[in-house]
Structures are given as structure tokens and as C-alpha cells.
Short mmCIF file of C-alpha atoms and ligand atoms in Angstrom, two decimals:
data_model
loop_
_atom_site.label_atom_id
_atom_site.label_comp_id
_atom_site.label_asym_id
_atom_site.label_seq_id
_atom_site.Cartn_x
_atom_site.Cartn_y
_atom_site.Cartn_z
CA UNK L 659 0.51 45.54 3.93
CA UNK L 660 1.90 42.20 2.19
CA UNK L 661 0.96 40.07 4.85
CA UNK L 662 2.96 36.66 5.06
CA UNK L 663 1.30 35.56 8.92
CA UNK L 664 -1.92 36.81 10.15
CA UNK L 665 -2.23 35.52 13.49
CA UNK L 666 -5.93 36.41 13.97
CA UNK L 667 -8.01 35.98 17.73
CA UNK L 668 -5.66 33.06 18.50
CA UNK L 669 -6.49 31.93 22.45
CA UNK L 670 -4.52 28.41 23.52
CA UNK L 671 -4.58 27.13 26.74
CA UNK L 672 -2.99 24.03 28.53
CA UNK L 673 -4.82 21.60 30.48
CA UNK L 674 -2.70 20.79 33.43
CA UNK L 675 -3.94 18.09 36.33
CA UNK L 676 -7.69 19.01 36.18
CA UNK L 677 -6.47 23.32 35.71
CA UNK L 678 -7.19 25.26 32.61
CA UNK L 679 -4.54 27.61 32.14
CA UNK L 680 -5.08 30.55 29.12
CA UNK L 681 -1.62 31.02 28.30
CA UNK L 682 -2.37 32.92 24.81
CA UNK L 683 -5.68 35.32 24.48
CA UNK L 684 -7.31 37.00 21.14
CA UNK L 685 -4.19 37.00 20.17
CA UNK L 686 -4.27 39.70 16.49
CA UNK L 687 -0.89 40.46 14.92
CA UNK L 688 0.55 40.26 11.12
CA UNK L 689 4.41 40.12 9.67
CA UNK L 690 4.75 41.57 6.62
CA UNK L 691 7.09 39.61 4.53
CA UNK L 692 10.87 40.47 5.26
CA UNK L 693 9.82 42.14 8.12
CA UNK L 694 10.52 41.36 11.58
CA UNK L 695 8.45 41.93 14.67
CA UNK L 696 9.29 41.75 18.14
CA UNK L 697 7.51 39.72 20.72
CA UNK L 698 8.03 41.17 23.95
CA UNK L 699 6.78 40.44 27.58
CA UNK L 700 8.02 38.99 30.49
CA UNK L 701 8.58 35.19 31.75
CA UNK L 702 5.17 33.52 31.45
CA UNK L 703 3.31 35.75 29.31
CA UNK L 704 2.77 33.29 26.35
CA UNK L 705 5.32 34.04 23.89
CA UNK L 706 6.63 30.41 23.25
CA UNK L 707 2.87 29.27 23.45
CA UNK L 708 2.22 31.59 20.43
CA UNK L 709 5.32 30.99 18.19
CA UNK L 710 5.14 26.74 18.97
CA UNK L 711 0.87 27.75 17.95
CA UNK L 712 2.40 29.09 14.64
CA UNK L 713 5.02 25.69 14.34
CA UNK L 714 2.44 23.26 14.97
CA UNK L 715 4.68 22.20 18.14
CA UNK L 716 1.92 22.62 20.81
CA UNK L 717 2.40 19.56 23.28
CA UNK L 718 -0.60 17.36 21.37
CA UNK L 719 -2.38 16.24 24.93
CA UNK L 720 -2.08 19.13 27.29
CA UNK L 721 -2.96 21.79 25.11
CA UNK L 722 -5.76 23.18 22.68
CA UNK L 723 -6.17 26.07 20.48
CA UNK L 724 -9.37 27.33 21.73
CA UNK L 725 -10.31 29.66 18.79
CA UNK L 726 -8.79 31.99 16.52
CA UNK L 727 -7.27 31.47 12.88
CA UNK L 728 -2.98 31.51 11.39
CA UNK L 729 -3.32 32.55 7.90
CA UNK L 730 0.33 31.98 6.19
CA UNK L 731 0.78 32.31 3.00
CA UNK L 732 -2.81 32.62 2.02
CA UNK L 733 -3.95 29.79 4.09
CA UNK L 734 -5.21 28.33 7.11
CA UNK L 735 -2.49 26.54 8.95
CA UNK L 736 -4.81 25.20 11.79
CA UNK L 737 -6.69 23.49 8.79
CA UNK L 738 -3.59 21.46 7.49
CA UNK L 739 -3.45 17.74 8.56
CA UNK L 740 0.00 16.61 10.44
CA UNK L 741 1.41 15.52 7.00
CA UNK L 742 1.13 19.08 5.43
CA UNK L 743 2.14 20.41 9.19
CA UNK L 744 5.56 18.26 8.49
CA UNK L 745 6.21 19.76 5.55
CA UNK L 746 5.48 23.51 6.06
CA UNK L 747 7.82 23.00 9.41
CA UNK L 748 11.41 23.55 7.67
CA UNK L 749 10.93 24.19 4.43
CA UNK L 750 8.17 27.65 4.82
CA UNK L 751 8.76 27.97 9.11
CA UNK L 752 11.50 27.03 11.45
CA UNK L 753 12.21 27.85 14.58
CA UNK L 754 15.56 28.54 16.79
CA UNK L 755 15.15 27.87 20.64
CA UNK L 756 16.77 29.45 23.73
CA UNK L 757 18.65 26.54 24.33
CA UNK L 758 20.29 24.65 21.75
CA UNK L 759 22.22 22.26 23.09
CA UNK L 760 18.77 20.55 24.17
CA UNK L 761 17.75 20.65 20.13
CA UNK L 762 20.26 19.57 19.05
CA UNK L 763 20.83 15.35 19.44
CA UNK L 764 23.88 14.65 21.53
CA UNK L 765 24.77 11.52 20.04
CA UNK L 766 25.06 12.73 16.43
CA UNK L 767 27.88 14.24 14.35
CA UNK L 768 27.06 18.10 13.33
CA UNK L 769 27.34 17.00 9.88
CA UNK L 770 24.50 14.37 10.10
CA UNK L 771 22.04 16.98 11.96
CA UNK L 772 22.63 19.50 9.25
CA UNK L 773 21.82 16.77 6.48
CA UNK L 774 18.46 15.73 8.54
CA UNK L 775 17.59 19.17 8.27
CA UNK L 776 18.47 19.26 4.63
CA UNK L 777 15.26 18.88 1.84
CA UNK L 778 15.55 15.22 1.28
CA UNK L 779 14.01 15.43 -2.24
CA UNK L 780 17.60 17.54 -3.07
CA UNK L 781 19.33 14.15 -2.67
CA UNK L 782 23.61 14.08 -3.22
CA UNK L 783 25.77 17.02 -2.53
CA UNK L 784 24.54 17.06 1.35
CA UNK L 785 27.72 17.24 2.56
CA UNK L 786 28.94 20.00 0.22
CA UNK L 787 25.92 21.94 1.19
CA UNK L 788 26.05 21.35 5.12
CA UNK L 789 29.97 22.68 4.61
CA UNK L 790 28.21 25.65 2.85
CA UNK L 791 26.03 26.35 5.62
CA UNK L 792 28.01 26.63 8.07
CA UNK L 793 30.57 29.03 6.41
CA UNK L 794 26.90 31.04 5.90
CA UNK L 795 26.40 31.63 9.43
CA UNK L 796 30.20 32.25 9.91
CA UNK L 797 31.18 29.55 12.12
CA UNK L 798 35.25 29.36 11.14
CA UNK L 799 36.91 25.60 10.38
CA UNK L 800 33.66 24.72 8.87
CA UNK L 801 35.36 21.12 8.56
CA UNK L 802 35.96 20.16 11.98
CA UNK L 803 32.64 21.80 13.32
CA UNK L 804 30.72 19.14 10.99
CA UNK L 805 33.04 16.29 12.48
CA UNK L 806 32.12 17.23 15.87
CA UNK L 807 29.33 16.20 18.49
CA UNK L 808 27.30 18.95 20.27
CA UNK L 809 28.81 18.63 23.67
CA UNK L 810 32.85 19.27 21.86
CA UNK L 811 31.13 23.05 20.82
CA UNK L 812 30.43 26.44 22.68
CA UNK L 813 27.00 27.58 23.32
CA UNK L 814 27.37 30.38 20.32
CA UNK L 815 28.56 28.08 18.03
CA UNK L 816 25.75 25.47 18.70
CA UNK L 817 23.24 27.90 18.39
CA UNK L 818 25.29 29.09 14.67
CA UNK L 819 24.76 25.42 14.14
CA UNK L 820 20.76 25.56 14.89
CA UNK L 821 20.38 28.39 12.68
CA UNK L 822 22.32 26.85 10.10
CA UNK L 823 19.25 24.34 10.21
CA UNK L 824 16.78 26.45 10.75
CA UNK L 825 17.96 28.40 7.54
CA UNK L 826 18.72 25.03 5.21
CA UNK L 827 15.61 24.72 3.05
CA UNK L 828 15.27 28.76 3.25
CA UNK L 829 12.31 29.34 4.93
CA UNK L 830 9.77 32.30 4.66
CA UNK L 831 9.34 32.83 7.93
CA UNK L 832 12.12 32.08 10.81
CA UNK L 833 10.67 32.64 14.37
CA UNK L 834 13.38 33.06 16.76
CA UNK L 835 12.32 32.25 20.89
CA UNK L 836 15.03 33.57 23.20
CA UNK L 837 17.77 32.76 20.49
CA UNK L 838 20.75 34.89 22.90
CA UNK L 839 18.98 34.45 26.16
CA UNK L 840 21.46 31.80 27.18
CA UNK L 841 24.52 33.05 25.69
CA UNK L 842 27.67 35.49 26.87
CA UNK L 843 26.69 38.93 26.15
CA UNK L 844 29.36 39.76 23.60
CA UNK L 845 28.18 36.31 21.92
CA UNK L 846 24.61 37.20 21.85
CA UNK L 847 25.27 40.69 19.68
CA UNK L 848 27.37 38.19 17.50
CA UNK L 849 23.99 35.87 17.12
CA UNK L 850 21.86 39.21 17.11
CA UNK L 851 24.07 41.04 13.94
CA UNK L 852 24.30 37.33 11.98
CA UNK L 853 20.56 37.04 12.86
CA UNK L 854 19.87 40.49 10.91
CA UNK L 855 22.71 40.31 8.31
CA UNK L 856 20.73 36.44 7.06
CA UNK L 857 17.78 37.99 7.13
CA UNK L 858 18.35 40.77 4.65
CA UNK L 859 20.01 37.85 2.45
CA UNK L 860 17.40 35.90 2.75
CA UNK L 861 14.09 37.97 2.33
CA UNK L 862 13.01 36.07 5.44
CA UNK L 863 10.65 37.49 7.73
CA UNK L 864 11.05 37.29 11.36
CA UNK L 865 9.09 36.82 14.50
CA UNK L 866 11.68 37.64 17.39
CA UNK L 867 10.16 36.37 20.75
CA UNK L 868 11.76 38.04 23.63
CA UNK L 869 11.48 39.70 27.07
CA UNK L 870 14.30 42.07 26.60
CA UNK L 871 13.23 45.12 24.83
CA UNK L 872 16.82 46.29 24.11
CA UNK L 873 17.44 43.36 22.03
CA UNK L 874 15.25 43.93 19.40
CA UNK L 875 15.18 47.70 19.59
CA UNK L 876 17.53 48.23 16.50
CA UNK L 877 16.34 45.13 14.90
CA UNK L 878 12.35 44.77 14.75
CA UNK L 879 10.19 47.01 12.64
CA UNK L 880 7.35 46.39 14.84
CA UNK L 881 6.40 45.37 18.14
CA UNK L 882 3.67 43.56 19.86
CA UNK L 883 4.14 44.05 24.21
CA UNK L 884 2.10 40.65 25.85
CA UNK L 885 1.20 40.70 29.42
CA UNK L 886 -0.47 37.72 30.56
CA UNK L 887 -1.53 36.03 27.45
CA UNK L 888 -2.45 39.44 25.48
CA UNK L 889 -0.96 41.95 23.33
CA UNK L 890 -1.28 45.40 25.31
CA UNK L 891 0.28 47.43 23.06
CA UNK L 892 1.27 47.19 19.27
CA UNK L 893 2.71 49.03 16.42
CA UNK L 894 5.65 50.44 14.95
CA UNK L 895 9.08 49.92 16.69
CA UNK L 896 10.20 53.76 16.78
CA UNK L 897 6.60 55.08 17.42
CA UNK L 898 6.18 52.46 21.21
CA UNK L 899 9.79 53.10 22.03
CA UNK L 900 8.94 57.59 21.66
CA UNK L 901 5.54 57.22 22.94
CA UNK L 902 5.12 54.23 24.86
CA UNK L 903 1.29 53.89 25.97
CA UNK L 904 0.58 50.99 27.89
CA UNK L 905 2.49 51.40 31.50
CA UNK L 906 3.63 47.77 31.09
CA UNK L 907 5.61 48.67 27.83
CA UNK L 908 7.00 52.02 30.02
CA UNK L 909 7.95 49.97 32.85
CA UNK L 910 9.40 47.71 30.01
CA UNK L 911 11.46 50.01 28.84
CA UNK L 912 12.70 51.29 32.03
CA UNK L 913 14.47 48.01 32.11
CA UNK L 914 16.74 49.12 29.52
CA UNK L 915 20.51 49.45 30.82
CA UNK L 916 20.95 53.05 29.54
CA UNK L 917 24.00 52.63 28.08
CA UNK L 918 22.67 49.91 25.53
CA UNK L 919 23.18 50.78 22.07
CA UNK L 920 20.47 53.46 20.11
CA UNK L 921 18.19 51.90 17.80
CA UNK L 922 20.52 52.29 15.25
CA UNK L 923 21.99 49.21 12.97
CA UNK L 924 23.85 46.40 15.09
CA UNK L 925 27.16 46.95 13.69
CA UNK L 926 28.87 43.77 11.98
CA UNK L 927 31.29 43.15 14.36
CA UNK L 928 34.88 42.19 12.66
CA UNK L 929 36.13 38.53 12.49
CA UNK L 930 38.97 39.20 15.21
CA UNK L 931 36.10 39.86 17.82
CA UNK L 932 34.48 36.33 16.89
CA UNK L 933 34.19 33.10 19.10
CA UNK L 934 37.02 30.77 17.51
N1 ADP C 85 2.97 22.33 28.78
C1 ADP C 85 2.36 23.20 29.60
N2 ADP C 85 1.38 22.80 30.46
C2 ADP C 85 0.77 23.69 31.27
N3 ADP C 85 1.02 25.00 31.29
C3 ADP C 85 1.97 25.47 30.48
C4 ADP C 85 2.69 24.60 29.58
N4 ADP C 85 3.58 25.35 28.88
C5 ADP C 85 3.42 26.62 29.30
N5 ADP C 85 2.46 26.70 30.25
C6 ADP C 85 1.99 27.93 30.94
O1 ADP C 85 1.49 28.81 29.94
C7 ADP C 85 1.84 30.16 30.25
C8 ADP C 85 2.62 30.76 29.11
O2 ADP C 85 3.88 30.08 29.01
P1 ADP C 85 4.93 30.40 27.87
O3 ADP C 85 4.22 30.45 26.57
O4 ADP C 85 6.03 29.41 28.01
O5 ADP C 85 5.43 31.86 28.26
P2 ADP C 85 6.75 32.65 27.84
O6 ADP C 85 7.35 32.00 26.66
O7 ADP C 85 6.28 34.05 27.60
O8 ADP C 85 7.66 32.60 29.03
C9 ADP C 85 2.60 30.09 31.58
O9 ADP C 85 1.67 30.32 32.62
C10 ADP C 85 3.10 28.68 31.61
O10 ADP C 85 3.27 28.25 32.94
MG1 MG C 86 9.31 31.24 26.42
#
């Protein structure tokens, strides 16, 4: 396999008021590049631990990566200094959150977060190119969505907005933590289909954190099932969801409202049914 991330025997804990607590242990997957794989596992199990790991985003005083190696790209990102951390975050990995009104800064003009976001070095035509991005991740009147402030949009089209910037400087790798958990459900197979449709375009790969199994059932190739800091079960998509083996990942599954959709492709769903 063309590995682009090898997370290899990663353990991270926090250090909370005198407690150690090992939120991520031995922690051994890899994403092929354009792939996506799902990160599954309930509240608390260490998913956002792991992707912030693979940002460089751990909180700097309360946590420490204990052990373990994140080879991207050939390299060692727990080797890189916080000036080489700066500029892999963006331009080679970004990141979309479960809630982005709280990324996003309330005092700011969309237009002005989208040019932050925007590779500096490419200098004029900002504006031009934040227009572009947003008629990318098909958010309609492009125009008065960069004029606005965060709190004058919906939930779906703020989090169009944070993948917008997540996407600017196309990155090889987007990971995605709870990106729907906080929207509508009509909204979040909107996000989901956009999520898989930029994807494609982009040759990025994914790493889809998640407790809800249906989600990413039609969307990841693989799947890694954590239960209390470790993976319990990994592999192809198709193969866990037939032949589940861990009885966490079958009681996982369970959970699945039978009348989801089959793990066929989330349909595109036509303009008329978007948000305005
Ligand atoms: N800043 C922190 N300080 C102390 N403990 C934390 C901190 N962040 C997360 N944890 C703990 O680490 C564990 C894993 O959390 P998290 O990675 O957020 O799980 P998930 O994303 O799967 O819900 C949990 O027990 C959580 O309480
Ligand atoms: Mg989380």
C-alpha cells in the first residue's frame, strides 16, 4: 500500500490535576493516499486525541505523546520543530471540527477568514479565490456569504465555510472530527455527499473520526473501531461491516437505525434540496 500516514504505536495521555489519563494506546493504523478511513468509537475513546496527535494541536501543557511515531509523507512529524508544524498544518493537513461556529472568529467577515486561511506566499487575487471557494463547496450567493459574520449564517453553511478553509491550500490529507455531529440530519448527508464529491476532486485522503458507524459506512474504505484508547478491530470497510469480530464493533453496529441507507454511494442530492 502507498502509504501517505503511518500512525505507528502512538500512546498520548493528559495530565490532569496530579491524574494521568491514557486517552490514546499503541495506537497502529495507515491511510493510503486518496483513501479514507473511518475512526469509530464512542464518546471518550480518544478519537480527537489521535487526529489533534496527527495536527500538532495537542493542548502543549496537559498532554504528552508518550511513545510511538506519525510518518507522513515519508517523515517523522513528531520530529518537526513548531515552525515546520505551522507549515505542514494547512497547506499538507487540516482539520474540520464538530463545531464550527467555535472555529470560526466571530468578529471577522467570512471573506477575511477565508484569506487567513489562504497560502500567503500566493499574494493578490485573494478575494477572487475566496469567491472561488466557496462556489467549490456549493454554498449559493457566494457574494453575500463572504460579506457576512459567522453568527448571520446556518450551522451547514458555517461548516461549508470551514471546509472551504480547510480545503484552500489543497491539502493531502483532510481529517474530519465529528464534521455533521452538530448539524440537522438532512444537512449532515449534504456535508457527508460534498465531503466525498471534494475528495474524489481533490485526490485527498481522509481520516473521518466518528462514533456513528452509519455515517461512514458508504464512505470509508477502511475502518479502525477504538474502545478506550485502542483500536479493537481494523480492516476493510465491507469485510467489519459482513463479519464484524470484536463484540464492541457488533454492538456498534447494532446501533444502526435499520432503515439507514446501504453502503452504497451517498447520492448527490439536487440543488432544490439544498440549505439556501
Ligand atoms: N485536555 C484534556 N485534559 C485531560 N483529559 C482529557 C483532555 N482532553 C481529553 N481528555 C480525556 O481523554 C480521553 C479521550 O478524549 P477524546 O480524545 O476527546 O475522545 P473522543 O474524541 O473519542 O470523544 C477522555 O477520557 C477525555 O476525558
Ligand atoms: Mg472527539
Amino acid at each position: 500500500m502507498n502509504a501517505l500516514l503511518t500512525v505507528n504505536n502512538l500512546s498520548v495521555e493528559y495530565h490532569s490535576r496530579g491524574a494521568i489519563v491514557p486517552a490514546v494506546k499503541n495506537l497502529t493504523f495507515s491511510i493510503a493516499k486518496g483513501h479514507t478511513l473511518g475512526l469509530v468509537g464512542k464518546s471518550g475513546c480518544g478519537k480527537s486525541t489521535a487526529g489533534l496527535a496527527i495536527m500538532g494541536l495537542l493542548p502543549e501543557n496537559e498532554s504528552r505523546v508518550k511513545e510511538g511515531s506519525l510518518f507522513f509523507q515519508g517523515r517523522n512529524l513528531l520530529n518537526q520543530d513548531p515552525e515546520a508544524w505551522r507549515l505542514t498544518r494547512g497547506r499538507e493537513i487540516a482539520m474540520i471540527f464538530q463545531d464550527p461556529f467555535s472555529s470560526l472568529n466571530p468578529v471577522f467577515r467570512i471573506e477575511d477568514q477565508i484569506k487567513e486561511a489562504l497560502d500567503p506566499k500566493s499574494g493578490s487575487g485573494h478575494s477572487a479565490r475566496a469567491k472561488e471557494l466557496l462556489d467549490h463547496v456549493q454554498l449559493k450567493d457566494s457574494q453575500r456569504i463572504l460579506n457576512s459574520y459567522p453568527h448571520q449564517l446556518s450551522g451547514g453553511q458555517r461548516q461549508r465555510v470551514m471546509i472551504a478553509m480547510a480545503i484552500a491550500q489543497n491539502p493531502a490529507l483532510l481529517i474530519a472530527d465529528e464534521p455533521t455531529t452538530a448539524l440537522d440530519v438532512t444537512v449532515q448527508a449534504d456535508i457527508m455527499a460534498l465531503l466525498r464529491n471534494l475528495q474524489r476532486e481533490y485526490h485527498m485522503s481522509v481520516l473521518f473520526i466518528t462514533h456513528n458507524l452509519g455515517l461512514v459506512k458508504g464512505f470509508a474504505d477502511d475502518l479502525a473501531v477504538m474502545f478506550k484508547g485502542s483500536i479493537v478491530e481494523q480492516g476493510p470497510t465491507s469485510q467489519i461491516l459482513k463479519n464484524p469480530q470484536h463484540p464492541y464493533t457488533q454492538g456498534l453496529l447494532n446501533c444502526i437505525p435499520k432503515l439507514a441507507p446501504s453502503t452504497g454511494p451517498i447520492p448527490l442530492l439536487a440543488d432544490e434540496y439544498m440549505e439556501a
